[in-house]
mmCIF file with all atom_site columns, C-alpha atoms in Angstrom:
data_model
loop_
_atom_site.group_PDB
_atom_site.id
_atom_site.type_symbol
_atom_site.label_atom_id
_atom_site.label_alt_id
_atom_site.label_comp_id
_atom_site.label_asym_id
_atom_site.label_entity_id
_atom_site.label_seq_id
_atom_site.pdbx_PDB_ins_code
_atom_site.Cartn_x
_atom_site.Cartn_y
_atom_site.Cartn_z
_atom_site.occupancy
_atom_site.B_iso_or_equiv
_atom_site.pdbx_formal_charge
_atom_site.auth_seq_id
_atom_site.auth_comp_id
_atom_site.auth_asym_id
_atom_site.auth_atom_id
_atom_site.pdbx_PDB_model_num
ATOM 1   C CA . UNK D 1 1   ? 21.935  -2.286  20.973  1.00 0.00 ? 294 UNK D CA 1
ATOM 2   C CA . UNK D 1 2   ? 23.381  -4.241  18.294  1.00 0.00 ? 295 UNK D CA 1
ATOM 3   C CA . UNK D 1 3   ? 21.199  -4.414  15.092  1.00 0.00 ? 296 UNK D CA 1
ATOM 4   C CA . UNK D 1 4   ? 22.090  -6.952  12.950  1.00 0.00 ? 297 UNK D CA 1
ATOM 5   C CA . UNK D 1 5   ? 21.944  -6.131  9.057   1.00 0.00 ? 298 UNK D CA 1
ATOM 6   C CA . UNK D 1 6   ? 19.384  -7.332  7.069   1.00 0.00 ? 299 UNK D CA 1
ATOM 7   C CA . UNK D 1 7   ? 20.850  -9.518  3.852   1.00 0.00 ? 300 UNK D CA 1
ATOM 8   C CA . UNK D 1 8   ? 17.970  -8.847  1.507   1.00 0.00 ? 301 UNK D CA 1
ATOM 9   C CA . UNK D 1 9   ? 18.057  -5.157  2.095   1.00 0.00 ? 302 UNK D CA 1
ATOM 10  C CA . UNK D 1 10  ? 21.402  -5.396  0.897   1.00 0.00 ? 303 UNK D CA 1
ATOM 11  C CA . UNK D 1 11  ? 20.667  -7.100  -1.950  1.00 0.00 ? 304 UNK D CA 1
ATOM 12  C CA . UNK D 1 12  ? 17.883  -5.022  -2.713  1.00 0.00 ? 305 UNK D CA 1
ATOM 13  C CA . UNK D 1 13  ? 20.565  -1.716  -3.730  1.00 0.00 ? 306 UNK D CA 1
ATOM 14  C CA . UNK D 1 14  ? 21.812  -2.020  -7.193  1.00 0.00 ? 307 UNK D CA 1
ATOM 15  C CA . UNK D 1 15  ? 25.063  -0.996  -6.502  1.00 0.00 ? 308 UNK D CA 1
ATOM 16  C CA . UNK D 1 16  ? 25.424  -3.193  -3.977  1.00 0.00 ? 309 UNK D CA 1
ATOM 17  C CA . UNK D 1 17  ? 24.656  -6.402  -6.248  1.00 0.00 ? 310 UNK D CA 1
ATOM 18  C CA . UNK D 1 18  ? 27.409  -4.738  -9.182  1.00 0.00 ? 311 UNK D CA 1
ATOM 19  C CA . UNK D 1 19  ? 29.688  -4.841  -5.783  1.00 0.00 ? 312 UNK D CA 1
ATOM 20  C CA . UNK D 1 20  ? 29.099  -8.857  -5.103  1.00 0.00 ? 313 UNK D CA 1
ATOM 21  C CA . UNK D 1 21  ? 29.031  -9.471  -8.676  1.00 0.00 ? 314 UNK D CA 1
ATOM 22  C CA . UNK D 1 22  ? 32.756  -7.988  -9.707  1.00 0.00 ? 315 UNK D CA 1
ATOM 23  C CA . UNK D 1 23  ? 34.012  -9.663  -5.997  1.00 0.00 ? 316 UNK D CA 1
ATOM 24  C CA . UNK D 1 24  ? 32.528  -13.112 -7.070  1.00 0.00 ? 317 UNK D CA 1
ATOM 25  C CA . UNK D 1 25  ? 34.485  -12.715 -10.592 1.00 0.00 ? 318 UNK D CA 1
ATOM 26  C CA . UNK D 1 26  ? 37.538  -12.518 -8.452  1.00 0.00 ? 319 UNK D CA 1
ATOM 27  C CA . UNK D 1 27  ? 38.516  -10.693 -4.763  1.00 0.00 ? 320 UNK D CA 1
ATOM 28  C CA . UNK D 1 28  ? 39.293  -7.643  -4.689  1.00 0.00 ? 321 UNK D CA 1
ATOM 29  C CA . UNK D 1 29  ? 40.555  -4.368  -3.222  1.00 0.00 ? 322 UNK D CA 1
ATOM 30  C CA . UNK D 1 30  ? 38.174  -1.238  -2.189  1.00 0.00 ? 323 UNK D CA 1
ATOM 31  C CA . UNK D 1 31  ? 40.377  0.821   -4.283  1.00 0.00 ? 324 UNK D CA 1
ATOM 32  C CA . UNK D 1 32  ? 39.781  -2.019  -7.196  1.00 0.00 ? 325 UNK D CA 1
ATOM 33  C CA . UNK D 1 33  ? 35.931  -1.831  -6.206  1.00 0.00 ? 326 UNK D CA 1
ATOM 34  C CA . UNK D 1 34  ? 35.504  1.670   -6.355  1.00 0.00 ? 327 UNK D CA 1
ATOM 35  C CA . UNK D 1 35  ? 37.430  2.344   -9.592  1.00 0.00 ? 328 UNK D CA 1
ATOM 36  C CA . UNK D 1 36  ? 34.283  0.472   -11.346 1.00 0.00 ? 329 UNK D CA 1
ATOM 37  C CA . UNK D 1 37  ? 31.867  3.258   -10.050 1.00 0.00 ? 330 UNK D CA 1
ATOM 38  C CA . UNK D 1 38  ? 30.708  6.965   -10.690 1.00 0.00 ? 331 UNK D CA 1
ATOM 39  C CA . UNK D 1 39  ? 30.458  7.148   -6.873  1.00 0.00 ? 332 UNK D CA 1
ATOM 40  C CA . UNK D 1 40  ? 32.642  8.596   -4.174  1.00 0.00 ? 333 UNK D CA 1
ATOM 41  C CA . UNK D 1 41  ? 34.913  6.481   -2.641  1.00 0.00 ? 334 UNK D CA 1
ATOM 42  C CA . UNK D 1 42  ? 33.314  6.655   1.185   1.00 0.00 ? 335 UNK D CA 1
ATOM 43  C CA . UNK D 1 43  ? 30.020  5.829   -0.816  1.00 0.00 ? 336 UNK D CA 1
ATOM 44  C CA . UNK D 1 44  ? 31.340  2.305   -1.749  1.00 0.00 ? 337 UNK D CA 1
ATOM 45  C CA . UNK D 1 45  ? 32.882  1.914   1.577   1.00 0.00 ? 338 UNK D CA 1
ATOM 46  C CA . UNK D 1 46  ? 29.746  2.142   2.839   1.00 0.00 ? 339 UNK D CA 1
ATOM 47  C CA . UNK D 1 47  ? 28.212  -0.721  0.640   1.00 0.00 ? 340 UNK D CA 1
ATOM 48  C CA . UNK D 1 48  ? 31.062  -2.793  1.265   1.00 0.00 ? 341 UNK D CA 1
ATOM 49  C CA . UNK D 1 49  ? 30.600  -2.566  5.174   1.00 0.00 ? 342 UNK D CA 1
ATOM 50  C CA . UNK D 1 50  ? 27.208  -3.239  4.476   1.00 0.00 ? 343 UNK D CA 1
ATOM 51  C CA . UNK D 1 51  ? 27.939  -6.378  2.558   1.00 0.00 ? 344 UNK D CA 1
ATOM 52  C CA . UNK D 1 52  ? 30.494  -7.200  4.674   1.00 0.00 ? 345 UNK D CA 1
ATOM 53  C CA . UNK D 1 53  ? 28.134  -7.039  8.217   1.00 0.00 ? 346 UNK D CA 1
ATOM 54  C CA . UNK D 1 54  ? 25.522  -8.786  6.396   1.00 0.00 ? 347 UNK D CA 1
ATOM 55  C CA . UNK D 1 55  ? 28.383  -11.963 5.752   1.00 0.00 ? 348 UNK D CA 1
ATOM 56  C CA . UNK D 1 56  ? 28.291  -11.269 1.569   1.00 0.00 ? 349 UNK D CA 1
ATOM 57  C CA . UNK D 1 57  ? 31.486  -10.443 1.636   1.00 0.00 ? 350 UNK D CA 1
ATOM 58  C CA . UNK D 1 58  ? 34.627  -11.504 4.496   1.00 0.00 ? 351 UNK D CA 1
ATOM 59  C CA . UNK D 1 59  ? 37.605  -8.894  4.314   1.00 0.00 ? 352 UNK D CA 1
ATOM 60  C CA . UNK D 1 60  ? 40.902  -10.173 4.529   1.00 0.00 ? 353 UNK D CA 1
ATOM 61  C CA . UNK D 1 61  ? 43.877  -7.779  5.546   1.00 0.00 ? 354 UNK D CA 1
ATOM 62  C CA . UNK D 1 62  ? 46.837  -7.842  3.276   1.00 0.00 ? 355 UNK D CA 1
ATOM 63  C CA . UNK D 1 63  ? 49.741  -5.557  4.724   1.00 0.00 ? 356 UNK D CA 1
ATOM 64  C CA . UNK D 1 64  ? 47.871  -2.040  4.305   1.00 0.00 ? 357 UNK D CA 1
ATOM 65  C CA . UNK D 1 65  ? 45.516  -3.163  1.641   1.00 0.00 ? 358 UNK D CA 1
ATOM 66  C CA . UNK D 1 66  ? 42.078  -5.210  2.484   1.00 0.00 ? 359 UNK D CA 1
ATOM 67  C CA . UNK D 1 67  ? 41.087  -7.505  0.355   1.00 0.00 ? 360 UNK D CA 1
ATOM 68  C CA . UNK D 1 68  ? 36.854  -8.243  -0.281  1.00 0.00 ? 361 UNK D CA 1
ATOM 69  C CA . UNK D 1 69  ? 35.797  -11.725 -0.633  1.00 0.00 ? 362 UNK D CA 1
ATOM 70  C CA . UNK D 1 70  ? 32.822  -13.504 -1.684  1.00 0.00 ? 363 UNK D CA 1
ATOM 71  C CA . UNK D 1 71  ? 31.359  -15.441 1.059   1.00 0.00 ? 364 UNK D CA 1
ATOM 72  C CA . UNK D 1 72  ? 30.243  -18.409 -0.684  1.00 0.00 ? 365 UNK D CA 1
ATOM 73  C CA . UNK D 1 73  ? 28.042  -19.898 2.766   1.00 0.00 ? 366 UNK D CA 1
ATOM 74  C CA . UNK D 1 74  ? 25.434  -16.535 2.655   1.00 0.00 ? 367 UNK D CA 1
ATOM 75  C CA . UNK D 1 75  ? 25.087  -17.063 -0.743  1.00 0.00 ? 368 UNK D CA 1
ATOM 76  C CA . UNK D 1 76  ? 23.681  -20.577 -0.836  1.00 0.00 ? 369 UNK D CA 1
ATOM 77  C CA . UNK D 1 77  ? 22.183  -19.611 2.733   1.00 0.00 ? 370 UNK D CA 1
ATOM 78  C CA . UNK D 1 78  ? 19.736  -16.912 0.383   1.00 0.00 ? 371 UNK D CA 1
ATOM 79  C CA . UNK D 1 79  ? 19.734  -19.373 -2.693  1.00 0.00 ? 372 UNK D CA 1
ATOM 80  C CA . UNK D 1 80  ? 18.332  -22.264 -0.202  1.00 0.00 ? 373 UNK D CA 1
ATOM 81  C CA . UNK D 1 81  ? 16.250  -19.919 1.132   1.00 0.00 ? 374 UNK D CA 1
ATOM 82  C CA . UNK D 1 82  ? 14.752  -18.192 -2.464  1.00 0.00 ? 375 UNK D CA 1
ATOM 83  C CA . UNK D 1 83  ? 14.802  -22.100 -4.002  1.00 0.00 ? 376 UNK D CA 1
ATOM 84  C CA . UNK D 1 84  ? 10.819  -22.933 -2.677  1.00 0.00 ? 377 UNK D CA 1
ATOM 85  C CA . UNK D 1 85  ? 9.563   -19.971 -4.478  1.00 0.00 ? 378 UNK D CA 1
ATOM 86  C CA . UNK D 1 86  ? 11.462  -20.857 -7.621  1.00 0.00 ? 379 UNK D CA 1
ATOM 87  C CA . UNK D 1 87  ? 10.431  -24.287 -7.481  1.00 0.00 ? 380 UNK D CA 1
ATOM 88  C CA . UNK D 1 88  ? 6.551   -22.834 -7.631  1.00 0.00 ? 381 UNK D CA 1
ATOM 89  C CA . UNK D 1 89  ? 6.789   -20.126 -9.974  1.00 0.00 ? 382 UNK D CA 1
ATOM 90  C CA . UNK D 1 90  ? 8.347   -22.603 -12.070 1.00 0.00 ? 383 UNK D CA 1
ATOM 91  C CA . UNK D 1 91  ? 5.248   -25.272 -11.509 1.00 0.00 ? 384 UNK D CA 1
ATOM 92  C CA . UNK D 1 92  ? 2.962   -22.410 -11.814 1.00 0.00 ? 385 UNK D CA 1
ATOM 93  C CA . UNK D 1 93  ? 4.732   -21.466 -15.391 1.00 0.00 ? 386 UNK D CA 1
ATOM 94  C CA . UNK D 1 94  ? 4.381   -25.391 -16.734 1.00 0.00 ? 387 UNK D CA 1
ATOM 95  C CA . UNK D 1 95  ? 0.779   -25.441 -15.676 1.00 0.00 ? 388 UNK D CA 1
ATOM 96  C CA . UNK D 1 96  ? 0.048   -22.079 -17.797 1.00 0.00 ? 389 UNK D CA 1
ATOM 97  C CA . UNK D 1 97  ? 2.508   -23.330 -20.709 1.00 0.00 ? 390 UNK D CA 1
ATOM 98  C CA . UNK D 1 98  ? 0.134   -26.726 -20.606 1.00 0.00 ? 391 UNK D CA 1
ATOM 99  C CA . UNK D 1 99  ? -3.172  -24.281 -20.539 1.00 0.00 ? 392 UNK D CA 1
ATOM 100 C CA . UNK D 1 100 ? -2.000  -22.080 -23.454 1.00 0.00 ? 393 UNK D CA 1
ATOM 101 C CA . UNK D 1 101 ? -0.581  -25.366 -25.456 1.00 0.00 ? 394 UNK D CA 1
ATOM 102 C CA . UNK D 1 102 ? -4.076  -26.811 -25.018 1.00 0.00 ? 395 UNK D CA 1
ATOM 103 C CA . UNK D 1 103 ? -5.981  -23.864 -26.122 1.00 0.00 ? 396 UNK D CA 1
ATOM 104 C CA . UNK D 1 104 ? -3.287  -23.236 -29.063 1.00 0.00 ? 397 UNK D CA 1
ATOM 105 C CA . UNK D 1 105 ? -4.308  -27.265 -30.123 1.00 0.00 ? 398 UNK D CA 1
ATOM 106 C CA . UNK D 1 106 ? -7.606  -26.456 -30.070 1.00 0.00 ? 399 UNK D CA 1
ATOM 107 C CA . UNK D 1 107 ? -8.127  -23.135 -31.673 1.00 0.00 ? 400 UNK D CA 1
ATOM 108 C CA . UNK D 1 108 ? -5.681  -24.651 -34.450 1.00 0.00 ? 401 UNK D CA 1
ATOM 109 C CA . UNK D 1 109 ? -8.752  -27.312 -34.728 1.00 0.00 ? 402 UNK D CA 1
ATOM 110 C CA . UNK D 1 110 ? -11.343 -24.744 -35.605 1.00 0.00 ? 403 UNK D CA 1
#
């Protein structure tokens, strides 16, 4: 049975988002990845075949060395997908900042 990685699962770990942030800053090694961490090594292999199943990241081989990527297409793919609920938080935000601007006017009245 193949079971197919969930993306915001992998988002959800901490480390894991340090792991796509330093990679979108500029590709790097595993070696390079781990060095930024208090973790074993086979610890951030692990997130980075997470990331790497779930399409975050595409690994590129480079003689004996692989090489993490950003994978710019997920990104937007969650950012497209997260956009709607920004979109009404944000409407939901204006309405209360009109609310509280009226009731500021009108206890400044008083």
């Amino acid at each position: 049975m193949n079971l197919r990685r969930d993306v915001f699962q992998a988002i959800a770990d901490p480390t894991r988002r340090s792991i796509l942030m330093l990679v979108a800053a500029q590709s790097m090694t595993a070696g390079a990845i781990a060095s930024n961490f208090d973790t074993a090594r086979p610890t951030v292999s692990k997130h980075l075949q997470i990331l790497t199943e779930c399409e975050l990241l595409r690994s590129e081989q480079n003689g004996r060395e692989i090489i993490y990527h950003l994978n710019p297409n997920k990104m937007k793919e969650i950012a497209d997908f997260i956009e709607p609920f920004r979109k009404m938080w944000d409407e939901k935000f204006n309405k209360l900042e009109s609310v509280m601007k009226a009731y500021q006017s009108n206890s400044d009245k008083r």
